[in-house]
mmCIF file of C-alpha atoms in Angstrom:
data_model
loop_
_atom_site.group_PDB
_atom_site.id
_atom_site.type_symbol
_atom_site.label_atom_id
_atom_site.label_comp_id
_atom_site.label_asym_id
_atom_site.label_seq_id
_atom_site.Cartn_x
_atom_site.Cartn_y
_atom_site.Cartn_z
ATOM 1 C CA VAL A 1 12.188 25.664 -48.820
ATOM 2 C CA HIS A 2 13.497 24.056 -45.637
ATOM 3 C CA PHE A 3 11.341 21.708 -43.534
ATOM 4 C CA ILE A 4 12.029 20.443 -40.020
ATOM 5 C CA ASP A 5 10.043 17.453 -38.795
ATOM 6 C CA VAL A 6 9.080 18.241 -35.178
ATOM 7 C CA THR A 7 6.761 15.235 -34.786
ATOM 8 C CA GLU A 8 9.159 13.384 -32.503
ATOM 9 C CA GLN A 9 9.753 16.499 -30.385
ATOM 10 C CA LYS A 10 5.996 17.039 -30.007
ATOM 11 C CA ASN A 11 5.543 13.392 -29.001
ATOM 12 C CA LEU A 12 8.272 13.758 -26.370
ATOM 13 C CA GLU A 13 6.620 16.916 -25.016
ATOM 14 C CA VAL A 14 3.286 15.105 -24.706
ATOM 15 C CA GLN A 15 4.971 12.162 -22.938
ATOM 16 C CA PHE A 16 6.774 14.534 -20.569
ATOM 17 C CA ALA A 17 3.522 16.341 -19.724
ATOM 18 C CA GLN A 18 1.839 12.989 -19.091
ATOM 19 C CA ALA A 19 4.715 11.881 -16.832
ATOM 20 C CA GLN A 20 4.368 15.106 -14.818
ATOM 21 C CA LYS A 21 0.625 14.491 -14.414
ATOM 22 C CA MET A 22 1.263 10.919 -13.264
ATOM 23 C CA GLN A 23 3.863 12.111 -10.752
ATOM 24 C CA ALA A 24 1.404 14.658 -9.361
ATOM 25 C CA MET A 25 -1.295 11.972 -9.114
ATOM 26 C CA GLY A 26 1.146 9.693 -7.286
ATOM 27 C CA GLN A 27 1.940 12.438 -4.787
ATOM 28 C CA LEU A 28 -1.755 13.145 -4.279
ATOM 29 C CA ALA A 29 -2.540 9.437 -3.826
ATOM 30 C CA GLY A 30 0.307 9.127 -1.338
ATOM 31 C CA GLY A 31 -1.011 12.066 0.683
ATOM 32 C CA VAL A 32 -4.576 10.751 0.668
ATOM 33 C CA ALA A 33 -3.341 7.282 1.617
ATOM 34 C CA HIS A 34 -1.366 8.734 4.532
ATOM 35 C CA ASP A 35 -4.450 10.595 5.823
ATOM 36 C CA PHE A 36 -6.627 7.533 5.315
ATOM 37 C CA ASN A 37 -4.098 5.417 7.214
ATOM 38 C CA ASN A 38 -4.417 7.809 10.174
ATOM 39 C CA LEU A 39 -8.212 7.383 10.145
ATOM 40 C CA LEU A 40 -7.902 3.597 9.988
ATOM 41 C CA THR A 41 -5.463 3.602 12.896
ATOM 42 C CA ALA A 42 -8.036 5.473 14.984
ATOM 43 C CA MET A 43 -10.797 3.044 13.936
ATOM 44 C CA ILE A 44 -8.693 0.035 14.881
ATOM 45 C CA GLY A 45 -7.867 1.640 18.217
ATOM 46 C CA PHE A 46 -11.533 2.284 19.006
ATOM 47 C CA CYS A 47 -12.370 -1.295 17.996
ATOM 48 C CA ASP A 48 -9.775 -2.505 20.495
ATOM 49 C CA LEU A 49 -11.414 -0.384 23.206
ATOM 50 C CA LEU A 50 -14.846 -1.770 22.321
ATOM 51 C CA LEU A 51 -13.510 -5.334 22.363
ATOM 52 C CA GLN A 52 -12.281 -4.770 25.917
ATOM 53 C CA ARG A 53 -15.817 -3.778 26.953
ATOM 54 C CA HIS A 54 -17.608 -6.515 25.007
ATOM 55 C CA GLY A 55 -16.399 -10.025 25.801
ATOM 56 C CA ALA A 56 -16.489 -13.005 23.457
ATOM 57 C CA GLY A 57 -19.986 -13.940 24.673
ATOM 58 C CA ASP A 58 -21.439 -10.508 23.874
ATOM 59 C CA PRO A 59 -23.676 -10.365 20.761
ATOM 60 C CA SER A 60 -21.723 -7.324 19.501
ATOM 61 C CA PHE A 61 -18.334 -9.033 19.763
ATOM 62 C CA ALA A 62 -18.459 -10.704 16.313
ATOM 63 C CA ASP A 63 -19.557 -7.452 14.643
ATOM 64 C CA ILE A 64 -16.749 -5.480 16.275
ATOM 65 C CA MET A 65 -14.232 -8.147 15.262
ATOM 66 C CA GLN A 66 -15.507 -7.964 11.664
ATOM 67 C CA ILE A 67 -15.080 -4.173 11.675
ATOM 68 C CA LYS A 68 -11.559 -4.522 13.028
ATOM 69 C CA GLN A 69 -10.606 -7.185 10.462
ATOM 70 C CA ASN A 70 -11.918 -5.055 7.598
ATOM 71 C CA ALA A 71 -10.092 -1.984 8.942
ATOM 72 C CA ASN A 72 -6.885 -4.041 9.134
ATOM 73 C CA ARG A 73 -7.370 -5.194 5.534
ATOM 74 C CA ALA A 74 -7.912 -1.601 4.449
ATOM 75 C CA ALA A 75 -4.792 -0.555 6.362
ATOM 76 C CA ASN A 76 -2.816 -3.250 4.524
ATOM 77 C CA LEU A 77 -4.039 -1.930 1.175
ATOM 78 C CA VAL A 78 -3.130 1.617 2.219
ATOM 79 C CA ARG A 79 0.348 0.428 3.220
ATOM 80 C CA GLN A 80 0.713 -1.083 -0.238
ATOM 81 C CA LEU A 81 -0.391 2.165 -1.863
ATOM 82 C CA LEU A 82 2.133 4.079 0.243
ATOM 83 C CA ALA A 83 4.851 1.606 -0.705
ATOM 84 C CA PHE A 84 3.885 2.003 -4.358
ATOM 85 C CA SER A 85 4.091 5.792 -4.093
ATOM 86 C CA ARG A 86 7.503 5.282 -2.420
ATOM 87 C CA LYS A 87 6.376 6.908 0.799
ATOM 88 C CA GLN A 88 6.651 3.714 2.795
ATOM 89 C CA PRO A 89 9.013 0.782 2.286
ATOM 90 C CA LEU A 90 7.772 -2.783 2.069
ATOM 91 C CA GLN A 91 7.706 -4.453 5.467
ATOM 92 C CA PRO A 92 8.206 -8.200 5.050
ATOM 93 C CA ARG A 93 7.403 -10.265 8.123
ATOM 94 C CA GLU A 94 6.609 -13.856 8.932
ATOM 95 C CA LEU A 95 3.061 -14.690 7.950
ATOM 96 C CA ASN A 96 0.858 -17.719 8.495
ATOM 97 C CA VAL A 97 -0.611 -18.400 5.044
ATOM 98 C CA THR A 98 -3.588 -20.307 6.449
ATOM 99 C CA ASP A 99 -4.618 -17.417 8.694
ATOM 100 C CA ALA A 100 -4.032 -14.806 5.985
ATOM 101 C CA LEU A 101 -6.133 -16.691 3.409
ATOM 102 C CA THR A 102 -8.886 -17.375 5.921
ATOM 103 C CA GLU A 103 -9.099 -13.651 6.671
ATOM 104 C CA LEU A 104 -9.224 -12.856 2.957
ATOM 105 C CA SER A 105 -11.803 -15.536 2.127
ATOM 106 C CA HIS A 106 -14.848 -13.337 2.884
ATOM 107 C CA LEU A 107 -13.539 -10.559 0.663
ATOM 108 C CA LEU A 108 -12.637 -13.028 -2.101
ATOM 109 C CA THR A 109 -16.105 -14.573 -2.006
ATOM 110 C CA ARG A 110 -17.654 -11.137 -2.530
ATOM 111 C CA LEU A 111 -15.142 -10.232 -5.255
ATOM 112 C CA ILE A 112 -15.683 -13.284 -7.443
ATOM 113 C CA GLY A 113 -19.479 -13.068 -7.335
ATOM 114 C CA GLU A 114 -22.280 -15.554 -6.934
ATOM 115 C CA SER A 115 -21.738 -17.461 -10.181
ATOM 116 C CA ILE A 116 -18.354 -18.766 -9.002
ATOM 117 C CA GLU A 117 -17.969 -21.191 -6.113
ATOM 118 C CA PHE A 118 -15.000 -20.488 -3.839
ATOM 119 C CA LYS A 119 -13.082 -23.291 -2.143
ATOM 120 C CA LEU A 120 -10.151 -22.917 0.219
ATOM 121 C CA VAL A 121 -8.189 -26.105 0.936
ATOM 122 C CA HIS A 122 -5.516 -25.804 3.614
ATOM 123 C CA GLY A 123 -2.486 -28.079 3.633
ATOM 124 C CA ARG A 124 -0.994 -29.562 6.797
ATOM 125 C CA ASP A 125 2.110 -28.537 8.706
ATOM 126 C CA LEU A 126 2.632 -25.363 6.726
ATOM 127 C CA GLY A 127 5.516 -23.208 7.836
ATOM 128 C CA LEU A 128 5.541 -19.444 7.926
ATOM 129 C CA ILE A 129 6.458 -17.350 4.903
ATOM 130 C CA ARG A 130 8.313 -14.042 4.904
ATOM 131 C CA VAL A 131 6.358 -11.490 2.892
ATOM 132 C CA ASP A 132 4.863 -8.026 3.080
ATOM 133 C CA PRO A 133 1.255 -8.737 4.182
ATOM 134 C CA GLY A 134 -0.204 -6.025 1.941
ATOM 135 C CA GLN A 135 1.644 -7.392 -1.079
ATOM 136 C CA PHE A 136 0.480 -10.930 -0.253
ATOM 137 C CA ASP A 137 -3.160 -9.821 0.022
ATOM 138 C CA GLN A 138 -2.946 -7.866 -3.217
ATOM 139 C CA LEU A 139 -1.385 -10.832 -5.020
ATOM 140 C CA ILE A 140 -4.179 -13.191 -3.933
ATOM 141 C CA ILE A 141 -6.868 -10.606 -4.763
ATOM 142 C CA ASN A 142 -5.382 -10.044 -8.239
ATOM 143 C CA LEU A 143 -5.242 -13.789 -8.915
ATOM 144 C CA ALA A 144 -8.863 -14.217 -7.772
ATOM 145 C CA VAL A 145 -10.071 -11.338 -9.958
ATOM 146 C CA ASN A 146 -8.162 -12.732 -12.946
ATOM 147 C CA ALA A 147 -9.701 -16.167 -12.321
ATOM 148 C CA ARG A 148 -13.172 -14.581 -12.088
ATOM 149 C CA ASP A 149 -12.659 -12.757 -15.365
ATOM 150 C CA ALA A 150 -11.548 -16.012 -17.004
ATOM 151 C CA MET A 151 -14.833 -17.707 -15.975
ATOM 152 C CA PRO A 152 -17.608 -15.428 -17.271
ATOM 153 C CA GLY A 153 -20.054 -18.352 -17.259
ATOM 154 C CA GLY A 154 -19.270 -19.327 -13.670
ATOM 155 C CA GLY A 155 -17.190 -22.112 -12.230
ATOM 156 C CA THR A 156 -15.115 -22.967 -9.175
ATOM 157 C CA LEU A 157 -12.098 -21.114 -7.821
ATOM 158 C CA THR A 158 -10.028 -23.332 -5.548
ATOM 159 C CA ILE A 159 -7.047 -22.058 -3.576
ATOM 160 C CA THR A 160 -4.962 -24.886 -2.142
ATOM 161 C CA THR A 161 -2.025 -24.468 0.209
ATOM 162 C CA GLY A 162 0.752 -26.955 0.724
ATOM 163 C CA THR A 163 4.446 -27.461 1.169
ATOM 164 C CA GLU A 164 6.703 -28.472 -1.684
ATOM 165 C CA THR A 165 10.421 -29.210 -1.603
ATOM 166 C CA PHE A 166 12.615 -28.754 -4.667
ATOM 167 C CA GLU A 167 15.925 -30.537 -5.264
ATOM 168 C CA THR A 168 17.297 -27.584 -7.197
ATOM 169 C CA PRO A 169 16.303 -23.915 -7.171
ATOM 170 C CA ARG A 170 13.654 -22.945 -9.699
ATOM 171 C CA GLN A 171 13.429 -19.701 -11.591
ATOM 172 C CA VAL A 172 10.257 -17.652 -11.313
ATOM 173 C CA GLY A 173 8.180 -18.245 -14.398
ATOM 174 C CA ALA A 174 9.864 -21.583 -15.159
#
């Protein structure tokens, strides 16, 4: 009697099939993200047209601005999804951290829930950072969600910005 153990081969076949499924899902997500990005671009364009018709004193102005800001946030998330699916490269640019966090604060407040108080403390004389805006937003959102999950009984999430100078370079994670 001669036996051949094919367990490892079967495991490799299952892993290969799973990898093919994941690749197909990535391609599908990339295609959907591209189409969604086109819709968001149209929404942002129409918001711009409405903002030209409704001045800052108009009661609708704040609502239109809120729609535009949310569409821009969604577009940033779509850009990140496209970058993740390798259909769009990261686009680092100079970013004002104070402005970016202020824009995200409404979303963060909703994400962390009512049992957690959210505080945003801005430092003074902050310079610009060079980062992909979608990556920055996703990083802050992930940190806020992790903080929320670490405080099931409630608490306070404080994000503080500031400038720090180091004498010697520091390694990430050090």
